[in-house]
Coordinates of C-alpha atoms in Angstrom, one line a residue:
X1 CA 217.0 78.7 30.2
X2 CA 217.3 76.0 27.5
X3 CA 220.3 74.9 25.4
X4 CA 219.4 77.1 22.5
X5 CA 219.2 80.2 24.6
X6 CA 222.5 79.5 26.2
X7 CA 224.2 79.1 22.9
X8 CA 222.7 82.4 21.7
X9 CA 224.3 84.2 24.6
X10 CA 227.7 82.7 23.9
X11 CA 227.4 83.9 20.3
X12 CA 226.7 87.4 21.6
X13 CA 229.9 87.2 23.7
X14 CA 231.9 86.1 20.7
X15 CA 230.4 88.9 18.6
X16 CA 231.2 91.5 21.2
X17 CA 227.5 92.2 21.9
X18 CA 227.7 90.9 25.4
X19 CA 230.6 91.3 27.8
X20 CA 232.3 88.3 29.3
X21 CA 231.5 89.5 32.8
X22 CA 227.8 90.1 31.9
X23 CA 227.6 86.6 30.6
X24 CA 229.1 85.1 33.7
X25 CA 226.7 87.2 35.9
X26 CA 223.7 85.9 33.9
X27 CA 224.9 82.3 34.3
X28 CA 225.2 82.9 38.0
X29 CA 221.6 84.1 38.1
X30 CA 220.6 80.8 36.5
X31 CA 222.3 78.9 39.3
X32 CA 225.5 77.9 37.5
X33 CA 229.0 78.7 38.7
X34 CA 231.5 81.2 37.3
X35 CA 233.9 78.4 36.4
X36 CA 231.3 76.6 34.5
X37 CA 230.5 79.8 32.6
X38 CA 234.2 80.1 31.8
X39 CA 234.3 76.5 30.6
X40 CA 231.3 77.1 28.3
X41 CA 233.1 80.1 26.8
X42 CA 236.4 78.3 26.4
X43 CA 234.6 75.3 24.8
X44 CA 233.0 77.7 22.3
X45 CA 236.3 79.4 21.4
X46 CA 236.0 82.6 23.5
X47 CA 239.4 83.8 24.7
X48 CA 240.2 83.9 28.4
X49 CA 240.3 87.3 30.2
X50 CA 243.4 89.3 29.7
X51 CA 246.3 89.2 32.3
X52 CA 245.8 92.9 33.1
X53 CA 242.3 92.1 34.4
X54 CA 243.7 89.8 37.1
X55 CA 244.6 90.7 40.7
X56 CA 247.8 92.7 40.7
X57 CA 250.4 92.0 43.5
X58 CA 252.6 95.0 44.1
X59 CA 255.3 94.1 46.8
X60 CA 258.8 93.7 45.2
X61 CA 260.3 91.5 47.9
X62 CA 259.5 88.6 50.1
X63 CA 258.5 89.4 53.7
X64 CA 258.5 92.8 55.4
X65 CA 254.8 92.9 55.9
X66 CA 254.8 92.2 59.6
X67 CA 252.0 90.1 61.1
X68 CA 248.9 89.1 59.3
X69 CA 246.1 88.7 61.9
X70 CA 243.1 86.6 60.9
X71 CA 239.9 86.1 62.9
X72 CA 237.8 82.9 62.4
X73 CA 234.9 83.0 64.9
X74 CA 234.6 79.3 64.4
X75 CA 238.1 78.2 65.2
X76 CA 239.8 75.3 63.3
X77 CA 240.0 72.0 65.1
X78 CA 242.2 69.9 62.7
X79 CA 244.9 70.5 60.1
X80 CA 244.6 67.6 57.6
X81 CA 243.0 69.1 54.4
X82 CA 241.3 65.8 53.6
X83 CA 239.5 65.5 56.9
X84 CA 238.3 69.1 56.8
X85 CA 234.6 68.7 56.5
X86 CA 234.0 72.3 57.8
X87 CA 235.0 75.4 56.0
X88 CA 237.0 76.7 59.0
X89 CA 239.3 73.7 58.7
X90 CA 239.6 73.9 54.9
X91 CA 240.7 77.5 55.3
X92 CA 243.2 76.7 58.0
X93 CA 244.9 73.9 56.1
X94 CA 245.2 76.2 53.0
X95 CA 247.8 78.3 54.9
X96 CA 250.2 75.4 54.7
X97 CA 249.1 73.1 51.9
X98 CA 248.6 73.8 48.2
X99 CA 246.8 72.1 45.3
X100 CA 248.1 71.9 41.7
X101 CA 245.8 74.8 40.8
X102 CA 243.3 77.1 42.3
X103 CA 240.2 79.1 41.1
X104 CA 240.2 82.9 40.7
X105 CA 237.2 85.2 41.3
X106 CA 236.0 84.8 37.7
X107 CA 236.1 81.0 37.9
X108 CA 239.3 80.5 35.9
X109 CA 242.1 78.2 36.9
X110 CA 245.6 79.5 37.9
X111 CA 248.6 77.3 38.5
X112 CA 249.9 76.7 42.0
X113 CA 252.1 73.6 42.2
X114 CA 251.5 73.0 38.5
X115 CA 253.8 74.5 35.9
X116 CA 250.8 75.3 33.7
X117 CA 247.1 74.7 33.3
X118 CA 246.3 71.7 31.1
X119 CA 244.6 72.5 27.8
X120 CA 244.0 71.0 24.4
X121 CA 246.6 73.3 23.0
X122 CA 249.5 72.2 25.3
X123 CA 248.5 68.5 25.1
X124 CA 247.3 68.4 28.7
X125 CA 243.6 67.5 27.9
X126 CA 242.8 64.4 26.0
X127 CA 240.3 64.8 23.2
X128 CA 238.2 62.0 24.5
X129 CA 237.8 63.6 27.9
X130 CA 239.2 60.5 29.7
X131 CA 242.5 61.9 31.0
X132 CA 244.4 65.1 31.9
X133 CA 248.1 65.5 32.2
X134 CA 249.6 67.9 34.7
X135 CA 253.2 69.1 34.5
X136 CA 254.5 70.0 38.0
X137 CA 256.8 72.8 39.1
X138 CA 260.4 71.9 39.7
X139 CA 262.5 73.0 42.7
X140 CA 259.5 73.1 45.1
X141 CA 260.3 72.0 48.6
X142 CA 258.2 70.8 51.5
X143 CA 258.6 72.8 54.7
X144 CA 261.0 70.3 56.1
X145 CA 263.3 70.6 53.0
X146 CA 262.3 67.4 51.2
X147 CA 261.6 67.8 47.5
X148 CA 258.1 67.9 46.1
X149 CA 257.6 65.4 43.2
X150 CA 255.1 63.4 41.3
X151 CA 255.3 60.7 44.0
X152 CA 253.5 63.1 46.5
X153 CA 250.7 63.7 44.0
X154 CA 250.2 60.0 43.3
X155 CA 250.3 59.3 47.1
X156 CA 247.7 61.9 47.8
X157 CA 245.3 60.1 45.4
X158 CA 246.1 56.7 47.0
X159 CA 245.5 58.1 50.5
X160 CA 242.3 59.9 49.7
X161 CA 240.8 57.1 47.5
X162 CA 241.2 54.5 50.2
X163 CA 237.8 54.3 52.1
X164 CA 239.7 53.2 55.2
X165 CA 241.3 56.7 55.4
X166 CA 237.8 58.1 55.8
X167 CA 238.6 61.3 53.9
X168 CA 235.8 63.8 53.2
X169 CA 237.3 64.1 49.7
X170 CA 236.8 60.4 48.9
X171 CA 234.1 61.2 46.4
X172 CA 236.6 63.2 44.3
X173 CA 239.2 60.5 44.2
X174 CA 237.5 57.1 44.4
X175 CA 236.7 56.9 40.7
X176 CA 239.9 58.3 39.2
X177 CA 243.4 57.0 38.9
X178 CA 246.6 59.1 39.1
X179 CA 249.8 57.8 37.4
X180 CA 253.3 59.0 37.5
X181 CA 254.7 59.8 34.1
X182 CA 258.0 61.1 35.4
X183 CA 259.2 62.9 38.5
X184 CA 257.4 66.1 37.4
X185 CA 254.5 64.9 35.4
X186 CA 251.3 63.0 36.5
X187 CA 248.4 61.8 34.5
X188 CA 244.8 61.6 35.9
X189 CA 242.8 58.9 34.3
X190 CA 238.9 58.8 34.3
X191 CA 236.7 55.8 33.8
X192 CA 234.6 57.7 31.3
X193 CA 234.6 61.1 29.5
X194 CA 234.7 63.7 32.3
X195 CA 233.7 67.3 31.6
X196 CA 234.9 68.7 35.0
X197 CA 238.4 67.4 35.0
X198 CA 239.6 70.0 37.4
X199 CA 238.2 68.4 40.6
X200 CA 241.0 66.0 41.7
X201 CA 244.1 67.8 42.8
X202 CA 242.5 71.3 42.4
X203 CA 241.2 73.8 44.9
X204 CA 239.9 73.0 48.4
X205 CA 239.6 69.3 47.6
X206 CA 242.9 69.1 45.9
X207 CA 245.6 69.9 48.4
X208 CA 248.7 67.7 48.1
X209 CA 250.1 66.0 51.2
X210 CA 253.7 64.8 51.7
X211 CA 254.2 61.0 51.1
X212 CA 257.2 60.8 53.4
X213 CA 255.2 61.9 56.4
X214 CA 251.8 60.3 55.7
X215 CA 252.8 57.0 54.1
X216 CA 252.9 55.2 57.5
X217 CA 249.4 56.5 58.4
X218 CA 247.4 55.6 55.3
X219 CA 244.1 53.7 55.6
X220 CA 243.0 52.7 59.0
X221 CA 245.8 54.5 60.7
X222 CA 244.9 57.9 59.1
X223 CA 243.7 59.5 62.3
X224 CA 247.0 58.7 64.2
X225 CA 249.4 60.8 62.0
X226 CA 251.2 63.5 64.1
X227 CA 251.1 65.7 60.9
X228 CA 247.3 65.9 61.2
X229 CA 247.9 68.6 63.8
X230 CA 251.4 69.8 62.7
X231 CA 251.2 70.3 59.0
X232 CA 254.2 70.2 56.7
X233 CA 253.2 71.6 53.3
X234 CA 254.6 73.6 50.4
X235 CA 252.6 76.8 51.1
X236 CA 253.7 80.4 51.8
X237 CA 253.7 79.9 55.5
X238 CA 255.3 77.2 57.8
X239 CA 253.6 75.8 60.8
X240 CA 254.6 77.2 64.3
X241 CA 251.9 76.4 66.8
X242 CA 248.3 75.2 67.1
X243 CA 245.7 75.2 69.9
X244 CA 242.6 73.7 68.4
X245 CA 239.6 76.0 68.4
X246 CA 241.8 78.9 69.7
X247 CA 245.0 79.9 67.9
X248 CA 247.0 78.8 64.9
X249 CA 250.4 80.4 64.1
X250 CA 252.6 80.3 61.1
X251 CA 255.8 82.0 59.9
X252 CA 257.1 83.0 56.5
X253 CA 258.4 80.2 54.2
X254 CA 261.7 81.7 53.1
X255 CA 262.1 79.0 50.5
X256 CA 258.6 79.5 48.9
X257 CA 258.5 78.6 45.3
X258 CA 257.1 81.9 44.0
X259 CA 259.4 85.0 43.9
X260 CA 258.7 88.0 46.2
X261 CA 256.0 86.1 48.1
X262 CA 254.5 86.0 50.7
X263 CA 254.4 89.6 52.0
X264 CA 253.7 88.9 55.6
X265 CA 256.4 87.6 58.1
X266 CA 253.9 85.8 60.3
X267 CA 250.3 84.7 60.2
X268 CA 247.9 84.2 63.1
X269 CA 244.5 82.7 62.9
X270 CA 242.5 83.4 66.0
X271 CA 239.4 81.3 66.7
X272 CA 236.4 81.8 68.8
X273 CA 233.8 84.5 69.6
X274 CA 231.0 85.3 67.3
X275 CA 230.4 87.0 64.0
X276 CA 229.4 90.3 65.4
X277 CA 232.5 90.7 67.7
X278 CA 234.6 89.6 64.7
X279 CA 233.1 92.3 62.6
X280 CA 233.9 94.9 65.2
X281 CA 237.5 93.7 65.6
X282 CA 238.1 94.4 61.9
X283 CA 235.8 97.3 60.9
X284 CA 235.5 99.2 64.1
X285 CA 238.7 98.7 66.2
X286 CA 241.2 97.6 63.5
X287 CA 242.5 94.9 65.9
X288 CA 242.7 92.3 63.1
X289 CA 243.2 92.4 59.4
X290 CA 240.6 90.0 58.1
X291 CA 237.6 88.1 59.5
X292 CA 235.8 85.2 57.9
X293 CA 232.1 84.7 57.3
X294 CA 230.3 87.8 58.4
X295 CA 226.9 86.2 59.1
X296 CA 225.8 89.5 60.7
X297 CA 222.7 91.6 60.1
X298 CA 223.6 94.0 57.3
X299 CA 222.3 96.9 59.4
X300 CA 225.1 96.2 61.9
X301 CA 227.8 96.0 59.2
X302 CA 226.7 99.3 57.6
X303 CA 226.8 101.0 60.9
X304 CA 230.3 99.7 61.7
X305 CA 231.6 100.7 58.2
X306 CA 231.0 104.3 59.2
X307 CA 234.0 104.1 61.5
X308 CA 236.4 103.9 58.6
X309 CA 238.9 101.3 59.6
X310 CA 237.5 98.4 57.6
X311 CA 234.7 97.3 55.4
X312 CA 232.5 94.3 54.4
X313 CA 234.0 92.5 51.5
X314 CA 231.3 90.8 49.4
X315 CA 232.4 88.2 46.8
X316 CA 230.2 86.3 44.4
X317 CA 229.9 82.7 45.2
X318 CA 227.4 79.8 45.1
X319 CA 226.8 79.6 48.9
X320 CA 223.2 78.9 49.9
X321 CA 221.5 79.3 53.3
X322 CA 218.9 76.6 53.2
X323 CA 216.5 74.5 55.2
X324 CA 216.8 70.7 55.0
X325 CA 213.8 68.4 55.5
X326 CA 214.9 64.9 56.8
X327 CA 213.7 62.1 54.5
X328 CA 214.6 59.5 57.2
X329 CA 213.4 58.9 60.7
X330 CA 215.8 60.6 63.2
X331 CA 214.0 59.3 66.2
X332 CA 214.2 55.6 65.5
X333 CA 217.4 53.5 65.7
X334 CA 217.9 50.8 63.0
X335 CA 221.1 48.8 62.8
X336 CA 222.6 51.0 65.5
X337 CA 222.0 54.2 63.6
X338 CA 219.3 56.9 63.8
X339 CA 218.2 58.5 60.5
X340 CA 219.0 55.2 58.9
X341 CA 218.5 55.2 55.1
X342 CA 216.2 52.2 55.5
X343 CA 213.7 54.4 57.3
X344 CA 211.2 57.0 56.2
X345 CA 210.3 60.1 58.1
X346 CA 206.8 59.6 59.6
X347 CA 205.6 63.1 58.7
X348 CA 207.9 64.7 56.2
X349 CA 207.4 62.0 53.6
X350 CA 204.0 63.6 53.0
X351 CA 204.5 66.0 50.1
X352 CA 201.7 68.2 51.3
X353 CA 203.6 68.8 54.5
X354 CA 206.8 69.6 52.7
X355 CA 204.9 71.9 50.3
X356 CA 203.3 73.8 53.2
X357 CA 206.6 74.2 54.9
X358 CA 208.0 75.7 51.7
X359 CA 205.3 78.4 51.8
X360 CA 206.0 79.2 55.5
X361 CA 209.5 80.6 55.0
X362 CA 209.3 84.3 54.6
X363 CA 212.4 84.8 52.5
X364 CA 211.7 88.4 51.7
X365 CA 211.7 89.3 55.4
X366 CA 214.9 87.3 56.0
X367 CA 216.6 89.3 53.3
X368 CA 215.2 92.7 54.3
X369 CA 215.5 92.5 58.0
X370 CA 218.6 90.2 58.5
X371 CA 220.9 89.8 55.5
X372 CA 220.5 92.8 53.3
X373 CA 223.4 92.9 50.8
X374 CA 224.7 89.6 52.2
X375 CA 221.8 87.3 51.5
X376 CA 219.4 87.5 48.6
X377 CA 216.1 85.6 48.7
X378 CA 215.9 82.7 46.2
X379 CA 214.0 79.6 45.4
X380 CA 217.0 77.9 43.8
X381 CA 219.6 75.7 45.6
X382 CA 222.0 76.2 42.7
X383 CA 222.5 79.9 42.1
X384 CA 225.9 80.4 40.6
X385 CA 227.2 80.8 38.1
X386 CA 224.3 82.4 36.4
X387 CA 224.1 80.0 33.5
X388 CA 223.1 77.3 36.0
X389 CA 220.4 79.4 37.8
X390 CA 217.0 78.0 36.9
X391 CA 214.2 80.3 35.8
X392 CA 211.7 77.6 36.3
X393 CA 211.4 77.6 40.1
X394 CA 209.1 79.9 42.0
X395 CA 208.6 80.6 45.7
X396 CA 206.0 82.3 47.7
X397 CA 205.2 83.1 51.3
X398 CA 201.6 82.3 51.9
X399 CA 200.2 81.2 55.2
X400 CA 196.6 81.0 54.0
X401 CA 197.6 78.7 51.1
X402 CA 199.8 76.5 53.4
X403 CA 196.7 76.1 55.6
X404 CA 194.6 75.1 52.6
X405 CA 197.2 72.5 51.4
X406 CA 197.4 70.9 54.8
X407 CA 193.6 70.9 55.3
X408 CA 193.1 69.3 51.9
X409 CA 195.7 66.6 52.8
X410 CA 193.7 65.7 55.9
X411 CA 195.8 67.4 58.5
X412 CA 193.2 68.9 61.0
X413 CA 193.8 71.4 63.8
X414 CA 193.2 70.1 67.3
X415 CA 192.1 72.0 70.4
X416 CA 195.7 73.0 70.9
X417 CA 195.9 74.5 67.5
X418 CA 198.3 71.9 66.2
X419 CA 197.4 69.9 63.1
X420 CA 197.2 66.1 63.3
X421 CA 196.3 63.1 61.1
X422 CA 196.1 59.4 62.0
X423 CA 197.2 60.2 65.6
X424 CA 200.4 62.0 64.5
X425 CA 200.9 65.7 65.2
X426 CA 202.8 68.1 63.1
X427 CA 205.5 68.7 65.7
X428 CA 209.1 69.1 64.6
X429 CA 212.6 69.8 66.0
X430 CA 214.3 72.5 63.9
X431 CA 218.0 72.9 64.6
X432 CA 220.8 75.2 63.4
X433 CA 224.1 76.5 64.7
X434 CA 224.3 79.3 67.2
X435 CA 224.4 82.5 65.3
X436 CA 222.1 85.5 65.6
X437 CA 220.9 85.7 62.0
X438 CA 220.1 82.0 62.1
X439 CA 218.1 82.2 65.4
X440 CA 216.2 85.2 64.0
X441 CA 215.4 83.2 60.8
X442 CA 214.3 80.3 62.9
X443 CA 212.0 82.6 64.9
X444 CA 210.5 84.0 61.6
X445 CA 209.7 80.5 60.4
X446 CA 208.4 79.3 63.7
X447 CA 205.9 82.2 63.9
X448 CA 204.5 81.4 60.4
X449 CA 204.3 77.7 61.2
X450 CA 202.3 78.4 64.3
X451 CA 199.7 80.2 62.2
X452 CA 199.5 77.1 60.0
X453 CA 199.1 74.6 62.9
X454 CA 202.7 73.4 62.9
X455 CA 204.7 73.3 66.1
X456 CA 208.4 73.9 65.9
X457 CA 210.8 73.2 68.7
X458 CA 213.9 75.4 68.0
X459 CA 217.3 73.9 68.8
X460 CA 220.6 75.8 68.6
X461 CA 223.9 74.0 68.6
X462 CA 227.3 75.6 69.2
X463 CA 228.9 76.1 65.8
X464 CA 232.1 74.3 66.6
X465 CA 230.0 71.2 67.5
X466 CA 227.4 71.5 64.7
X467 CA 230.1 71.6 62.0
X468 CA 232.4 69.1 63.6
X469 CA 233.5 65.9 62.0
X470 CA 233.4 64.1 65.4
X471 CA 231.8 60.8 64.7
X472 CA 230.9 60.4 68.4
X473 CA 228.9 63.6 68.6
X474 CA 225.1 63.3 68.0
X475 CA 224.7 67.0 67.3
X476 CA 226.7 67.3 64.1
X477 CA 224.8 68.5 61.0
X478 CA 225.9 65.5 58.9
X479 CA 224.1 63.1 61.3
X480 CA 220.9 65.2 61.1
X481 CA 219.4 63.7 64.2
X482 CA 216.3 65.9 64.1
X483 CA 213.5 66.7 61.7
X484 CA 214.6 70.0 60.1
X485 CA 217.9 71.9 60.1
X486 CA 219.4 75.0 58.5
X487 CA 222.9 76.1 57.5
X488 CA 224.8 77.3 54.6
X489 CA 226.3 74.9 52.0
X490 CA 229.4 76.5 50.6
X491 CA 230.4 76.1 47.0
X492 CA 234.2 75.7 47.1
X493 CA 234.4 74.7 43.4
X494 CA 233.3 76.6 40.4
X495 CA 231.7 73.6 38.8
X496 CA 228.2 72.3 39.9
X497 CA 229.2 68.6 39.8
X498 CA 230.5 68.2 43.3
X499 CA 228.0 70.7 44.6
X500 CA 225.0 68.9 43.2
X501 CA 226.1 65.4 44.1
X502 CA 224.8 66.0 47.6
X503 CA 221.3 65.0 46.3
X504 CA 222.4 61.7 44.8
X505 CA 221.5 58.4 46.4
X506 CA 225.2 57.3 46.3
X507 CA 226.2 60.1 48.6
X508 CA 224.0 59.2 51.6
X509 CA 225.7 60.2 54.9
X510 CA 225.7 57.0 57.0
X511 CA 227.4 55.4 60.0
X512 CA 229.2 53.1 57.6
X513 CA 231.0 56.0 55.9
X514 CA 231.4 57.9 59.2
X515 CA 228.8 60.4 58.0
X516 CA 231.2 61.7 55.4
X517 CA 228.6 61.3 52.6
X518 CA 227.3 64.6 51.2
X519 CA 223.6 63.7 50.9
X520 CA 222.6 64.7 54.5
X521 CA 218.8 64.8 53.9
X522 CA 219.0 61.2 52.5
X523 CA 216.5 62.3 49.8
X524 CA 216.5 60.0 46.8
X525 CA 215.1 60.5 43.3
X526 CA 215.7 58.2 40.4
X527 CA 215.5 60.9 37.7
X528 CA 217.9 63.0 39.6
X529 CA 220.4 60.1 39.9
X530 CA 220.1 59.4 36.2
X531 CA 220.6 63.0 35.2
X532 CA 223.6 63.3 37.5
X533 CA 225.2 60.2 36.0
X534 CA 224.6 61.5 32.5
X535 CA 226.2 64.9 33.4
X536 CA 229.4 63.2 34.6
X537 CA 230.0 62.1 31.0
X538 CA 228.6 65.1 29.0
X539 CA 231.5 67.0 27.5
X540 CA 229.4 69.7 26.0
X541 CA 229.2 72.3 28.8
X542 CA 226.0 73.8 27.4
X543 CA 224.1 70.5 27.4
X544 CA 225.6 69.8 30.8
X545 CA 224.3 73.1 32.2
X546 CA 220.7 72.3 31.2
X547 CA 221.0 69.0 33.1
X548 CA 222.1 70.8 36.3
X549 CA 219.2 73.3 36.0
X550 CA 216.8 70.3 35.8
X551 CA 218.4 68.7 38.9
X552 CA 218.0 71.9 40.8
X553 CA 214.3 72.0 39.8
X554 CA 213.8 68.4 41.0
X555 CA 215.4 68.9 44.4
X556 CA 213.7 72.2 45.0
X557 CA 210.3 71.2 43.5
X558 CA 210.1 68.2 45.8
X559 CA 211.2 70.3 48.8
X560 CA 214.1 68.1 49.6
X561 CA 215.5 71.4 50.7
X562 CA 214.0 74.9 51.0
X563 CA 216.4 77.5 49.7
X564 CA 216.3 80.7 51.9
X565 CA 218.9 83.2 50.7
X566 CA 221.8 83.0 48.3
X567 CA 224.8 84.2 50.3
X568 CA 227.6 86.0 48.5
X569 CA 230.7 85.3 50.5
X570 CA 231.0 88.1 53.0
X571 CA 234.1 88.9 55.0
X572 CA 235.4 91.9 57.0
X573 CA 238.7 93.4 55.9
X574 CA 240.9 96.3 56.9
X575 CA 240.9 99.2 54.5
X576 CA 244.7 98.8 54.2
X577 CA 244.5 95.2 53.1
X578 CA 244.6 94.0 49.5
X579 CA 243.4 90.4 49.3
X580 CA 242.5 88.2 46.3
X581 CA 239.3 86.4 47.4
X582 CA 237.6 83.9 45.2
X583 CA 234.0 82.7 45.8
X584 CA 235.0 79.3 44.2
X585 CA 237.8 78.4 46.5
X586 CA 238.6 78.8 50.2
X587 CA 239.0 82.4 51.5
X588 CA 242.8 81.7 51.8
X589 CA 243.0 80.0 48.5
X590 CA 245.4 82.7 47.1
X591 CA 246.9 83.9 50.4
X592 CA 250.3 84.3 48.8
X593 CA 249.0 87.3 47.0
X594 CA 247.8 89.2 50.0
X595 CA 249.5 92.4 51.1
X596 CA 249.1 95.5 53.1
X597 CA 249.4 99.1 51.8
X598 CA 250.6 102.0 53.9

């Protein structure tokens, strides 16, 4: 969709010919995010949604809800929000820590530690796009009773922007500056006009940490802080106990800064097991209240739902299950590092090989036989919100055509049925985390590849290892020490900026940055880098949207990644539970609003 078409849709919303929700859904179909859709409407003068359309919290007092029992089949392993590479750790830290603002299901901001959302009207947003001023809530306390002030916000920026701290959020904070205006006001300064100003200090990447507990451990000492495993935040629950990978416990924060919240007296996050057993524990037995990430065949979910104790909760998001093709050589060590950015993959740098692999992924079968409602076949990496979803990409499953492409490129089948050229055989190691849908998807791809003369060795890694941030472990997905790998990239922000920086050259994951860079394939494209750089300063959200659509087309067209299924966020929840879940934040991003009926 081009700029003219986007502007035409916005006019229809303003004239009442198209509903706000329909516009957002169309933008999601184009690969944009809901928050970006909301920004486009706001920029064009379309009012925000009415308060009555938001999630309604009914309890009239704090506490009294008993125990909230959560089940994360990949248990959290650390509790510092700025080390939390994996979603499981981001979710766990959100129980205790809070950002200045969060994202609701429709991609609109709501205040948390901020007194209000900055806007042009209240003077919070600078007209030149180079600064945003946040007014903070007063009378907020850390769990140890110390006051929350602007000093904590400034310190969070200092801590995360220091490369020596090795925070996964470094990319958010390294190019901004946060200044204290007074004890309850901070100003975020940008080096250039910045359209997505709600990155630093917002959502999953914006959780504020206490200066008085972390100041001694900034920089090179960051991993030594006791508070990394015993969090002290401002959130609705206070830390009680933590056994990494197993059990996390919290209790009600009786001094929480929002009236009548939270509803539950205690919270338990149980880790371990697998997605199917987690689904049963909610939907079938009712043993738990909520389970994260139901990467389970939809047929199983629908069968369990007939029991009546729980249901699958499907929330629109930008999550994408995709296959990555390594641009570097994972089998050769250079400067003490495999998959070094100085190397090129000996086989996958051949565009014909990448093109053929793209044709050998039977997305339709993956959707029909594995994911159903919870995974929709797509050729786009960027799927939400709809305004960012490209209409230019296509995908097809065609074994015959893949054979023709490889044959034309000089890859000939040998007596063993495997294609080879210049003494090199098309043999790859294809890894993913241990999870039944993923192993079934791997098997579908392997079968098709065999028919095209490509040999795949399937490798499955325990999820807690695969998604770990352990710099000493060779099997983490960020190291990518194999040829091909598959997992879901989650979209924890409603804007495409951070999501799409994972294809920029500047974000290469390397030994030097402790593999915290977001470009794990190490794919590099000059036009992509230039477009991304331009998007960072484009204040017109409609023009910016067309840039992201082009970026999606470049990455997918060159098969840096092979999108498989767009995955709406799917959880399992008790029928008695009322939970405000946003696809643009962590599952627990608005935990203070959760309650139980009956």
